[in-house]
Short mmCIF file of C-alpha atoms in Angstrom, two decimals:
data_model
loop_
_atom_site.label_atom_id
_atom_site.label_comp_id
_atom_site.label_asym_id
_atom_site.label_seq_id
_atom_site.Cartn_x
_atom_site.Cartn_y
_atom_site.Cartn_z
CA MET A 188 -10.96 10.82 4.95
CA ARG A 189 -9.50 7.63 3.49
CA GLY A 190 -7.93 4.79 5.31
CA ALA A 191 -8.19 1.20 6.43
CA GLN A 192 -9.90 -0.49 9.35
CA VAL A 193 -8.15 -3.51 10.87
CA GLU A 194 -10.13 -5.68 13.29
CA THR A 195 -9.28 -8.89 15.11
CA GLY A 196 -11.69 -11.40 16.55
CA GLY A 197 -11.72 -14.89 17.99
CA ILE A 198 -9.68 -16.56 20.71
CA TRP A 199 -6.03 -16.31 19.70
CA LYS A 200 -2.56 -15.79 21.09
CA GLY A 201 0.31 -14.18 19.26
CA ARG A 202 1.12 -10.98 17.38
CA VAL A 203 -0.29 -9.11 14.41
CA LYS A 204 2.15 -6.59 12.90
CA ILE A 205 0.77 -3.68 10.91
CA LYS A 206 3.16 -1.52 8.91
CA TYR A 207 2.07 1.80 7.43
CA HIS A 208 3.93 4.93 6.34
CA GLY A 209 7.22 3.71 7.86
CA LYS A 210 5.66 2.93 11.26
CA THR A 211 4.93 -0.45 12.83
CA LEU A 212 2.11 -1.22 15.25
CA VAL A 213 2.13 -4.60 17.03
CA LEU A 214 -1.16 -5.98 18.36
CA THR A 215 -0.60 -8.72 20.96
CA SER A 216 -3.20 -11.04 22.46
CA ASP A 217 -3.03 -13.60 25.25
CA GLY A 218 -6.32 -15.18 24.20
CA ARG A 219 -8.61 -12.55 25.72
CA LYS A 220 -7.96 -9.34 23.80
CA ASN A 221 -9.22 -8.18 20.40
CA TYR A 222 -8.75 -4.93 18.53
CA SER A 223 -10.39 -2.48 16.15
CA TRP A 224 -7.96 0.07 14.72
CA PHE A 225 -8.32 2.78 12.06
CA PHE A 226 -5.37 3.91 9.94
CA GLU A 227 -5.53 7.02 7.81
CA CYS A 228 -3.42 5.98 4.84
CA LYS A 229 -3.43 5.17 1.14
CA GLU A 230 -4.83 1.80 0.14
CA ASP A 231 -1.46 0.32 -0.80
CA ALA A 232 0.40 1.69 2.23
CA LEU A 233 -0.75 -0.98 4.70
CA SER A 234 0.99 -4.31 5.31
CA VAL A 235 -0.31 -6.88 7.81
CA THR A 236 1.59 -10.00 8.97
CA THR A 237 1.15 -12.48 11.82
CA GLU A 238 3.75 -13.99 14.16
CA GLY A 239 3.29 -17.05 16.34
CA VAL A 240 -0.50 -17.00 16.17
CA LYS A 241 -2.22 -19.95 17.84
CA GLY A 242 -5.94 -20.49 18.13
CA ASP A 243 -8.69 -19.04 15.97
CA LEU A 244 -7.86 -15.57 14.65
CA LEU A 245 -10.40 -13.67 12.59
CA LEU A 246 -8.62 -10.82 10.83
CA ARG A 247 -10.69 -8.31 8.88
CA ILE A 248 -9.15 -5.51 6.83
CA SER A 249 -11.48 -3.08 5.09
CA ARG A 250 -11.08 0.12 3.15
CA VAL A 251 -12.78 3.17 4.61
CA GLU A 252 -13.79 6.13 2.50
CA GLU A 253 -15.85 8.96 3.90
CA ARG A 254 -18.15 10.59 1.39
CA ALA A 255 -19.92 13.90 1.62
CA ASP A 256 -23.72 13.83 1.52
CA VAL A 257 -25.20 15.09 -1.73
#
């Protein structure tokens, strides 16, 4: 399985928009909520933007590739 992991951290308010395969997911925080989300998609199929973010937002995007044990 291949995909991307998107995680937010910190104390922030605003929106993080994630677009993938023609869909859009909006993560909204009021200063108390953080997220960890996995998307099964190709590496170049993920777009992340922020809107109206205030405070300290830590945004981590990492590639995930599951490998079979040898």
